[in-house]
Structures are given as C-alpha cells and as structure tokens.
GROMACS .gro file of C-alpha atoms in nm:
model
  390
    1MET     CA    1  -0.463  -1.472   3.138
    2THR     CA    2  -0.151  -1.482   3.359
    3GLN     CA    3  -0.095  -1.271   3.671
    4GLY     CA    4  -0.444  -1.136   3.615
    5ARG     CA    5  -0.341  -0.976   3.284
    6PRO     CA    6  -0.447  -1.057   2.927
    7LEU     CA    7  -0.181  -1.228   2.717
    8LEU     CA    8  -0.215  -0.990   2.423
    9ASN     CA    9  -0.070  -0.642   2.451
   10PRO     CA   10  -0.374  -0.411   2.487
   11ARG     CA   11  -0.235  -0.189   2.211
   12LEU     CA   12  -0.292  -0.475   1.966
   13ALA     CA   13  -0.611  -0.619   2.113
   14GLU     CA   14  -0.834  -0.404   1.891
   15PHE     CA   15  -0.690  -0.547   1.570
   16GLY     CA   16  -0.748  -0.923   1.590
   17THR     CA   17  -0.705  -1.131   1.274
   18THR     CA   18  -0.662  -0.921   0.961
   19ILE     CA   19  -0.962  -0.891   0.734
   20PHE     CA   20  -0.747  -1.023   0.449
   21ALA     CA   21  -0.691  -1.356   0.623
   22GLU     CA   22  -1.060  -1.385   0.708
   23MET     CA   23  -1.182  -1.311   0.357
   24SER     CA   24  -0.918  -1.520   0.181
   25ALA     CA   25  -1.015  -1.816   0.399
   26LEU     CA   26  -1.380  -1.751   0.310
   27ALA     CA   27  -1.290  -1.753  -0.060
   28VAL     CA   28  -1.120  -2.092  -0.025
   29ARG     CA   29  -1.402  -2.238   0.182
   30THR     CA   30  -1.674  -2.131  -0.062
   31GLY     CA   31  -1.480  -2.169  -0.386
   32SER     CA   32  -1.544  -1.802  -0.464
   33ILE     CA   33  -1.347  -1.568  -0.687
   34ASN     CA   34  -1.118  -1.374  -0.454
   35LEU     CA   35  -1.121  -1.005  -0.543
   36GLY     CA   36  -1.046  -0.920  -0.183
   37GLN     CA   37  -0.676  -0.943  -0.109
   38GLY     CA   38  -0.452  -0.750  -0.344
   39PHE     CA   39  -0.231  -1.016  -0.495
   40PRO     CA   40  -0.209  -1.111  -0.865
   41ASP     CA   41  -0.317  -1.454  -0.982
   42THR     CA   42  -0.024  -1.482  -1.223
   43ASP     CA   43   0.349  -1.445  -1.166
   44GLY     CA   44   0.551  -1.152  -1.289
   45PRO     CA   45   0.817  -1.147  -1.564
   46GLU     CA   46   0.971  -1.485  -1.636
   47GLU     CA   47   1.320  -1.336  -1.666
   48ILE     CA   48   1.293  -1.204  -1.310
   49ARG     CA   49   1.187  -1.544  -1.176
   50GLU     CA   50   1.485  -1.693  -1.359
   51ALA     CA   51   1.709  -1.429  -1.201
   52ALA     CA   52   1.597  -1.557  -0.860
   53VAL     CA   53   1.671  -1.915  -0.964
   54ARG     CA   54   2.018  -1.814  -1.082
   55ALA     CA   55   2.086  -1.640  -0.752
   56LEU     CA   56   1.977  -1.949  -0.556
   57ARG     CA   57   2.194  -2.179  -0.764
   58ALA     CA   58   2.493  -1.947  -0.750
   59GLY     CA   59   2.469  -1.919  -0.372
   60HIS     CA   60   2.387  -1.548  -0.384
   61GLY     CA   61   2.186  -1.458  -0.079
   62ASN     CA   62   2.140  -1.808   0.058
   63GLN     CA   63   2.314  -1.698   0.376
   64TYR     CA   64   2.248  -1.376   0.565
   65PRO     CA   65   2.275  -1.082   0.324
   66PRO     CA   66   2.412  -0.749   0.446
   67GLY     CA   67   2.182  -0.575   0.693
   68PRO     CA   68   2.110  -0.275   0.470
   69GLY     CA   69   2.048  -0.501   0.167
   70VAL     CA   70   2.275  -0.641  -0.102
   71PRO     CA   71   2.475  -0.368  -0.280
   72GLU     CA   72   2.332  -0.465  -0.619
   73LEU     CA   73   1.977  -0.393  -0.502
   74ARG     CA   74   2.062  -0.073  -0.317
   75SER     CA   75   2.232   0.058  -0.631
   76ALA     CA   76   1.934  -0.043  -0.844
   77ILE     CA   77   1.695   0.139  -0.609
   78ALA     CA   78   1.908   0.452  -0.628
   79ASP     CA   79   1.917   0.426  -1.008
   80HIS     CA   80   1.538   0.381  -1.016
   81GLN     CA   81   1.484   0.700  -0.815
   82ARG     CA   82   1.710   0.892  -1.051
   83ARG     CA   83   1.562   0.739  -1.366
   84PHE     CA   84   1.196   0.800  -1.284
   85TYR     CA   85   1.205   1.103  -1.052
   86ASP     CA   86   1.544   1.272  -1.100
   87LEU     CA   87   1.615   1.212  -0.730
   88ASP     CA   88   1.977   1.154  -0.631
   89VAL     CA   89   1.996   0.887  -0.358
   90ALA     CA   90   2.322   0.755  -0.216
   91PRO     CA   91   2.294   0.373  -0.218
   92ASP     CA   92   2.529   0.322   0.077
   93THR     CA   93   2.370   0.567   0.322
   94GLU     CA   94   2.024   0.659   0.192
   95VAL     CA   95   1.873   0.318   0.103
   96LEU     CA   96   1.756   0.037   0.333
   97VAL     CA   97   1.611  -0.292   0.208
   98THR     CA   98   1.327  -0.439   0.416
   99ALA     CA   99   1.098  -0.744   0.428
  100GLY     CA  100   0.836  -0.577   0.212
  101ALA     CA  101   0.680  -0.238   0.264
  102THR     CA  102   0.497  -0.365   0.573
  103GLU     CA  103   0.823  -0.409   0.764
  104ALA     CA  104   0.941  -0.074   0.631
  105ILE     CA  105   0.634   0.093   0.781
  106ALA     CA  106   0.675  -0.091   1.112
  107ALA     CA  107   1.045  -0.012   1.145
  108THR     CA  108   0.985   0.352   1.054
  109MET     CA  109   0.706   0.397   1.309
  110LEU     CA  110   0.907   0.223   1.583
  111ALA     CA  111   1.216   0.428   1.504
  112LEU     CA  112   1.063   0.774   1.474
  113LEU     CA  113   0.775   0.776   1.722
  114GLU     CA  114   0.758   0.797   2.099
  115PRO     CA  115   0.460   0.735   2.329
  116GLY     CA  116   0.219   1.026   2.310
  117ASP     CA  117   0.323   1.140   1.964
  118GLU     CA  118   0.044   1.196   1.714
  119VAL     CA  119   0.043   1.068   1.357
  120ILE     CA  120  -0.194   1.214   1.100
  121ALA     CA  121  -0.291   0.960   0.834
  122PHE     CA  122  -0.541   0.955   0.550
  123GLU     CA  123  -0.851   0.757   0.646
  124PRO     CA  124  -0.929   0.496   0.516
  125PHE     CA  125  -0.583   0.358   0.577
  126TYR     CA  126  -0.407   0.028   0.517
  127ASP     CA  127  -0.462  -0.177   0.832
  128SER     CA  128  -0.095  -0.216   0.924
  129TYR     CA  129  -0.062   0.161   0.970
  130ALA     CA  130  -0.289   0.158   1.274
  131ALA     CA  131  -0.115  -0.146   1.425
  132CYS     CA  132   0.234  -0.004   1.374
  133ILE     CA  133   0.141   0.332   1.523
  134ALA     CA  134  -0.011   0.152   1.821
  135MET     CA  135   0.299  -0.065   1.871
  136ALA     CA  136   0.507   0.252   1.885
  137GLY     CA  137   0.278   0.386   2.159
  138ALA     CA  138   0.171   0.680   1.945
  139GLU     CA  139  -0.179   0.800   1.862
  140ARG     CA  140  -0.329   0.805   1.515
  141VAL     CA  141  -0.525   1.109   1.405
  142PRO     CA  142  -0.738   1.027   1.099
  143LEU     CA  143  -0.792   1.272   0.816
  144THR     CA  144  -1.100   1.129   0.646
  145LEU     CA  145  -1.110   1.118   0.266
  146ARG     CA  146  -1.472   1.151   0.157
  147ALA     CA  147  -1.655   1.023  -0.148
  148PRO     CA  148  -1.685   1.078  -0.433
  149SER     CA  149  -1.340   1.231  -0.492
  150PHE     CA  150  -1.165   1.106  -0.176
  151ARG     CA  151  -0.941   1.411  -0.186
  152PRO     CA  152  -0.776   1.541   0.134
  153ASP     CA  153  -0.926   1.853   0.290
  154LEU     CA  154  -0.613   2.062   0.341
  155ASP     CA  155  -0.783   2.305   0.579
  156GLU     CA  156  -0.888   2.008   0.790
  157LEU     CA  157  -0.532   1.877   0.776
  158ARG     CA  158  -0.401   2.206   0.911
  159ALA     CA  159  -0.660   2.198   1.189
  160ARG     CA  160  -0.551   1.845   1.290
  161ILE     CA  161  -0.191   1.955   1.358
  162THR     CA  162  -0.117   2.007   1.727
  163PRO     CA  163   0.204   2.051   1.932
  164ARG     CA  164   0.201   1.671   1.974
  165THR     CA  165   0.197   1.601   1.599
  166ARG     CA  166   0.520   1.427   1.505
  167LEU     CA  167   0.456   1.278   1.165
  168LEU     CA  168   0.235   1.280   0.857
  169LEU     CA  169   0.177   0.934   0.711
  170LEU     CA  170   0.084   0.964   0.344
  171ASN     CA  171  -0.017   0.703   0.090
  172THR     CA  172  -0.027   0.796  -0.276
  173PRO     CA  173  -0.151   0.631  -0.490
  174HIS     CA  174  -0.395   0.559  -0.212
  175ASN     CA  175  -0.520   0.218  -0.098
  176PRO     CA  176  -0.816   0.158  -0.094
  177THR     CA  177  -0.964   0.462  -0.273
  178GLY     CA  178  -0.726   0.491  -0.570
  179MET     CA  179  -0.681   0.864  -0.507
  180VAL     CA  180  -0.355   1.015  -0.639
  181LEU     CA  181  -0.232   1.336  -0.480
  182THR     CA  182  -0.199   1.629  -0.721
  183ALA     CA  183   0.111   1.845  -0.744
  184ASP     CA  184  -0.075   2.130  -0.572
  185GLU     CA  185  -0.188   1.905  -0.287
  186GLN     CA  186   0.162   1.774  -0.235
  187SER     CA  187   0.304   2.126  -0.233
  188ALA     CA  188   0.049   2.235   0.027
  189ILE     CA  189   0.122   1.930   0.245
  190ALA     CA  190   0.495   1.990   0.213
  191ALA     CA  191   0.450   2.354   0.318
  192LEU     CA  192   0.262   2.243   0.630
  193ALA     CA  193   0.534   1.989   0.712
  194VAL     CA  194   0.804   2.254   0.683
  195GLU     CA  195   0.603   2.514   0.875
  196HIS     CA  196   0.542   2.278   1.168
  197ASP     CA  197   0.874   2.090   1.140
  198LEU     CA  198   0.703   1.755   1.088
  199LEU     CA  199   0.840   1.429   0.961
  200VAL     CA  200   0.667   1.277   0.659
  201VAL     CA  201   0.646   0.906   0.580
  202THR     CA  202   0.511   0.825   0.238
  203ASP     CA  203   0.396   0.482   0.121
  204GLU     CA  204   0.447   0.471  -0.257
  205VAL     CA  205   0.409   0.100  -0.334
  206TYR     CA  206   0.166   0.172  -0.619
  207GLU     CA  207   0.396   0.432  -0.777
  208HIS     CA  208   0.391   0.260  -1.118
  209LEU     CA  209   0.013   0.218  -1.124
  210VAL     CA  210  -0.116   0.568  -1.198
  211TYR     CA  211  -0.380   0.598  -1.470
  212GLU     CA  212  -0.476   0.964  -1.433
  213GLY     CA  213  -0.227   1.227  -1.322
  214ALA     CA  214   0.130   1.139  -1.231
  215HIS     CA  215   0.321   1.011  -0.931
  216ARG     CA  216   0.587   1.239  -0.790
  217PRO     CA  217   0.762   1.168  -0.458
  218ILE     CA  218   0.703   1.442  -0.205
  219ALA     CA  219   1.070   1.405  -0.108
  220ALA     CA  220   1.155   1.592  -0.429
  221LEU     CA  221   0.988   1.913  -0.309
  222PRO     CA  222   1.180   2.197  -0.142
  223GLY     CA  223   1.251   2.140   0.225
  224MET     CA  224   1.127   1.781   0.218
  225ARG     CA  225   1.432   1.564   0.152
  226GLU     CA  226   1.568   1.594   0.505
  227ARG     CA  227   1.232   1.517   0.669
  228THR     CA  228   1.083   1.247   0.441
  229VAL     CA  229   1.102   0.868   0.458
  230SER     CA  230   0.988   0.718   0.127
  231ILE     CA  231   0.872   0.355   0.117
  232SER     CA  232   0.813   0.126  -0.178
  233SER     CA  233   0.840  -0.239  -0.274
  234ALA     CA  234   0.878  -0.487  -0.557
  235GLY     CA  235   0.564  -0.688  -0.487
  236LYS     CA  236   0.310  -0.456  -0.648
  237THR     CA  237   0.525  -0.348  -0.943
  238PHE     CA  238   0.659  -0.690  -1.046
  239SER     CA  239   0.377  -0.921  -0.926
  240TYR     CA  240   0.591  -1.123  -0.687
  241THR     CA  241   0.420  -1.031  -0.362
  242GLY     CA  242   0.544  -1.342  -0.181
  243TRP     CA  243   0.906  -1.241  -0.218
  244LYS     CA  244   0.861  -0.959   0.035
  245VAL     CA  245   1.127  -0.718  -0.089
  246GLY     CA  246   1.071  -0.356   0.008
  247TRP     CA  247   1.284  -0.054   0.069
  248VAL     CA  248   1.316   0.280   0.242
  249THR     CA  249   1.493   0.585   0.104
  250GLY     CA  250   1.572   0.907   0.285
  251ALA     CA  251   1.841   1.125   0.436
  252PRO     CA  252   2.125   0.933   0.606
  253GLU     CA  253   2.014   1.019   0.960
  254LEU     CA  254   1.659   0.898   0.887
  255ILE     CA  255   1.781   0.575   0.730
  256ALA     CA  256   2.014   0.515   1.024
  257ALA     CA  257   1.722   0.556   1.264
  258VAL     CA  258   1.495   0.320   1.069
  259SER     CA  259   1.777   0.068   1.037
  260SER     CA  260   1.821   0.068   1.414
  261ALA     CA  261   1.465  -0.060   1.452
  262LYS     CA  262   1.464  -0.284   1.144
  263GLN     CA  263   1.768  -0.483   1.263
  264PHE     CA  264   1.565  -0.615   1.557
  265LEU     CA  265   1.262  -0.710   1.346
  266THR     CA  266   1.362  -0.944   1.062
  267TYR     CA  267   1.731  -0.845   1.069
  268VAL     CA  268   1.753  -0.955   0.704
  269ALA     CA  269   1.525  -1.133   0.458
  270SER     CA  270   1.473  -1.246   0.099
  271GLY     CA  271   1.842  -1.283   0.014
  272PRO     CA  272   1.824  -1.442  -0.334
  273PHE     CA  273   1.518  -1.240  -0.425
  274GLN     CA  274   1.707  -0.917  -0.363
  275TYR     CA  275   1.934  -0.999  -0.657
  276ALA     CA  276   1.633  -1.069  -0.877
  277VAL     CA  277   1.461  -0.744  -0.781
  278ALA     CA  278   1.781  -0.556  -0.865
  279GLU     CA  279   1.742  -0.686  -1.220
  280ALA     CA  280   1.369  -0.610  -1.221
  281LEU     CA  281   1.423  -0.245  -1.137
  282ARG     CA  282   1.639  -0.216  -1.447
  283LEU     CA  283   1.378  -0.353  -1.687
  284PRO     CA  284   1.314  -0.122  -1.985
  285ASP     CA  285   1.046   0.145  -1.985
  286THR     CA  286   0.835  -0.078  -2.207
  287TYR     CA  287   0.780  -0.314  -1.912
  288PHE     CA  288   0.649  -0.043  -1.680
  289THR     CA  289   0.426   0.102  -1.954
  290ALA     CA  290   0.281  -0.236  -2.052
  291PHE     CA  291   0.224  -0.328  -1.687
  292ARG     CA  292   0.032  -0.005  -1.623
  293GLU     CA  293  -0.174  -0.031  -1.941
  294ASP     CA  294  -0.268  -0.392  -1.869
  295LEU     CA  295  -0.401  -0.289  -1.527
  296ARG     CA  296  -0.575   0.014  -1.678
  297ALA     CA  297  -0.771  -0.215  -1.911
  298LYS     CA  298  -0.861  -0.442  -1.620
  299ARG     CA  299  -0.970  -0.143  -1.415
  300ASP     CA  300  -1.200  -0.029  -1.694
  301LEU     CA  301  -1.340  -0.381  -1.739
  302LEU     CA  302  -1.425  -0.430  -1.372
  303CYS     CA  303  -1.554  -0.073  -1.328
  304ALA     CA  304  -1.801  -0.136  -1.609
  305GLY     CA  305  -1.901  -0.473  -1.467
  306LEU     CA  306  -1.959  -0.332  -1.119
  307ALA     CA  307  -2.167  -0.047  -1.259
  308ASP     CA  308  -2.375  -0.295  -1.459
  309ALA     CA  309  -2.439  -0.488  -1.135
  310GLY     CA  310  -2.580  -0.173  -0.977
  311PHE     CA  311  -2.297  -0.046  -0.759
  312GLN     CA  312  -2.196   0.320  -0.750
  313VAL     CA  313  -1.838   0.296  -0.874
  314PHE     CA  314  -1.559   0.537  -0.777
  315ARG     CA  315  -1.315   0.506  -1.065
  316PRO     CA  316  -0.960   0.491  -0.921
  317ALA     CA  317  -0.683   0.711  -1.057
  318GLY     CA  318  -0.422   0.465  -0.930
  319THR     CA  319  -0.355   0.131  -0.750
  320TYR     CA  320  -0.535  -0.190  -0.844
  321PHE     CA  321  -0.840  -0.146  -0.624
  322ILE     CA  322  -1.190  -0.013  -0.691
  323THR     CA  323  -1.410   0.125  -0.414
  324VAL     CA  324  -1.786   0.102  -0.463
  325ASP     CA  325  -2.090   0.222  -0.271
  326ILE     CA  326  -2.340  -0.059  -0.197
  327ARG     CA  327  -2.634   0.166  -0.108
  328PRO     CA  328  -2.780   0.163  -0.461
  329LEU     CA  329  -2.831  -0.212  -0.401
  330GLY     CA  330  -3.037  -0.137  -0.091
  331GLU     CA  331  -2.746  -0.231   0.138
  332ASN     CA  332  -2.564  -0.014   0.390
  333ASP     CA  333  -2.342  -0.248   0.596
  334GLY     CA  334  -2.030  -0.331   0.397
  335ALA     CA  335  -1.900  -0.586   0.648
  336ALA     CA  336  -2.224  -0.786   0.646
  337PHE     CA  337  -2.246  -0.750   0.269
  338CYS     CA  338  -1.894  -0.890   0.219
  339ARG     CA  339  -1.952  -1.183   0.453
  340SER     CA  340  -2.266  -1.278   0.260
  341LEU     CA  341  -2.127  -1.204  -0.086
  342PRO     CA  342  -1.960  -1.545  -0.144
  343GLU     CA  343  -2.290  -1.726  -0.091
  344ARG     CA  344  -2.491  -1.472  -0.288
  345ALA     CA  345  -2.258  -1.421  -0.583
  346GLY     CA  346  -1.950  -1.644  -0.550
  347VAL     CA  347  -1.720  -1.340  -0.518
  348VAL     CA  348  -1.511  -1.213  -0.226
  349ALA     CA  349  -1.449  -0.842  -0.155
  350ILE     CA  350  -1.320  -0.639   0.141
  351PRO     CA  351  -1.536  -0.403   0.349
  352ASN     CA  352  -1.373  -0.060   0.359
  353SER     CA  353  -1.495  -0.004   0.715
  354VAL     CA  354  -1.196  -0.205   0.844
  355PHE     CA  355  -0.972   0.073   0.713
  356TYR     CA  356  -1.148   0.341   0.921
  357ASP     CA  357  -1.133   0.452   1.282
  358HIS     CA  358  -1.467   0.618   1.214
  359THR     CA  359  -1.624   0.293   1.093
  360GLU     CA  360  -1.955   0.458   1.017
  361ALA     CA  361  -1.782   0.672   0.753
  362GLY     CA  362  -1.672   0.359   0.568
  363ALA     CA  363  -1.977   0.142   0.632
  364PRO     CA  364  -2.135   0.159   0.284
  365TYR     CA  365  -1.812   0.110   0.090
  366VAL     CA  366  -1.654  -0.210  -0.041
  367ARG     CA  367  -1.320  -0.271  -0.216
  368PHE     CA  368  -1.261  -0.500  -0.514
  369ALA     CA  369  -0.913  -0.587  -0.648
  370PHE     CA  370  -0.864  -0.605  -1.025
  371CYS     CA  371  -0.509  -0.748  -1.035
  372LYS     CA  372  -0.643  -1.075  -1.173
  373ARG     CA  373  -0.656  -1.245  -1.512
  374THR     CA  374  -0.903  -1.089  -1.755
  375GLU     CA  375  -1.116  -1.404  -1.773
  376VAL     CA  376  -1.145  -1.408  -1.393
  377LEU     CA  377  -1.264  -1.046  -1.389
  378VAL     CA  378  -1.516  -1.119  -1.665
  379ASP     CA  379  -1.648  -1.416  -1.465
  380ALA     CA  380  -1.667  -1.213  -1.142
  381ALA     CA  381  -1.849  -0.927  -1.314
  382GLU     CA  382  -2.103  -1.167  -1.463
  383ARG     CA  383  -2.162  -1.335  -1.126
  384LEU     CA  384  -2.222  -0.997  -0.964
  385ARG     CA  385  -2.452  -0.886  -1.245
  386LYS     CA  386  -2.662  -1.202  -1.212
  387ALA     CA  387  -2.680  -1.162  -0.834
  388PHE     CA  388  -2.772  -0.794  -0.816
  389ALA     CA  389  -2.875  -0.641  -1.149
  390HIS     CA  390  -3.250  -0.599  -1.192
   0.00000   0.00000   0.00000
C-alpha cells in the first residue's frame, strides 16, 4: 500500500488472476489434457500462415499500421458482412480493427459508458465483460440464463431495464453455454432496445460455429444499425488465436467513439497478421463449411464421452464449448471439482461459476472445450469415463 491506499484499483480488485491462466498452469504442472481454455491445438489454414510470412518478408505491417486497420483488412471485413449477412458496411468509416475481440470490448465499454450507467448482460458471461464494465465505472446487471435451455427470459430482460440502463451486451453464439439466439428472440430484444433508446453491443466471435439454427447479426434488424456495435475476430474462425486480430463494425459515429478509446489502449497491433486475415476472410465457402462440420463432429464426440462418464450434458447449438452439470456425479461445487480434476482424471476444465455474479447459480456447472484434435478428445473422454463412470 502507498499513502494508505491499495495499489490495485478497487474496481479491479474482485477479478484477480483469470481462471484461464490458473487452469492452464495447472494443466502444464500436472501434464493433464487441457480442455479448459478455448484455443485449438493445431494451427489454421496453411495458406493463411504463409500469407502472414509473405507480409513479414515484404515489409507489410512491420511498422505501425494505420490506426483504423490496414485498408485491405477493412475492405475484407466489409465484404464478409455483405457476403454472409447482406449487410452494407463502409470500410473507411464503419470498420475498426482491434487487438482481438477483447480489446474491442474494452474500447467499446470505455467509449460508450459513464460512471453510474447500467449494462445488462447475459449471465454467465465471458470474464472480460465484467472487468471492462468495471473499468468504465458502470454497473453490470446480469440476466441469468438457466439450464437446461439457457435461453433468455425476455420478460425478465424488460424488468431489468431502468432509466440508468445504457447498453445491452449480447453474446451469440454464447460462451459458455452454446446458446444461439433465435430470430424471434433477437427481434424482441431489438424492439426493447428501440423502445428504450438503448445501445447494443454484440459479441459475435463464434459466428461461424453454429450447429443448430443460424447466426444473424442483430444490426441487420430495423432500427438497430444506428445503435449497434458488432464485434468479431479472426482467432476463433481461423484458429490463429495468438494473432489477436479483431474488429468492430457499426455506424460512423459509433466507430468514431470506439476509436477514440482504442487509440489509447494498444493504438495499433498485429500489423502483418492483418494482411493475412484479409486473405482468410476471402476463403471460399467450402472452408467455412468444413470448419463448422469438423467442430460439429468433435462436439458430438465429446458430448457422448461426457455423458458416458456420468455428466448431465447440455448440447451446445454453437461455439466450441460444452457445459455439463456435475451433480449426477455426486458433486455440487464446480470450482473444487475443476481444481481436483487433473489429479483425479488427468483433464482440465473451467468452472462456470467464474462467469457468474450469482456464483451459486453456476456452482454445479463446468465447461469443456472441444476445439482439440480428435485423438485428444477421445483420450480425454476415456480418462473421464475411467475416473467417474460406474
């Protein structure tokens, strides 16, 4: 402490070290299979890696790239939105490249929120949401998604809106539950946003990993374009999570606001990788289909293995995560279960309780990632079956 005050800003004191760092370190220490943190164990398309190498060798992006992102990537993002969603986005004024989706979320919260504002977010939520809202001095208002469907209660959402509500923070496909908003749910949420003149920030990083239903940006709905900030990234779609290339799309005034905050965070990042991601976004439809179907097969494999081990499995409609209930195993504390799991089974998972303000609501749930090689998933499933099946 200095001057009688703690060194860490009290707004961040509740967060500590992320659960992902803790569990990944546990996986290394115990030699366990890491199904905790959501990163693939193989690289993405070879031609995209080679595109990054070409950019490095050609001197493209080795110095500071333009603040909004290199023109080639901004144009590719705009083309992607038109190609998949029939959304017209102006690359020069309605696209901002960021250091992954995490920076996009941080810059957006810092730009659009003021102290005392309220943000309604689906609970469980990705841990950076809570931290970014806190750094902006705003207050998070959880809307709890409940098993087994994890669908939002729209009447409860309406009841959560107050005169202090500034923003709805959506995530679809949803991490960690795998829920994908339906067209009717999105229309109802959009109507509430218009009725109460709310901003909407939507995290769509798993947009190409939908197995049941379909992904449709809420920005495409009537009255939503001028109030919606859409966020996505290359890491999840192209399996290069370490490159940290994300982006924000929205109306020019929203992008200008987010850019004002972003310029004082990283300023710029990932120069050569931006050129590679521009090529990745223009891969043929066959890539996106094959990528989704590969993950669908892995989802089905691990769902079956987890069920065989005795878990109650909530089959995800999207993302590359599976949430399970540990109570059929005679357990009820997901955090304790995950800390003991490496020793008991040689597998690492994430306790969903860390994604909840109401930790008791998430206590019996655990998240497994299936973005791993098939043989790794088979091995993990067998380890879990031997440890828990009776």
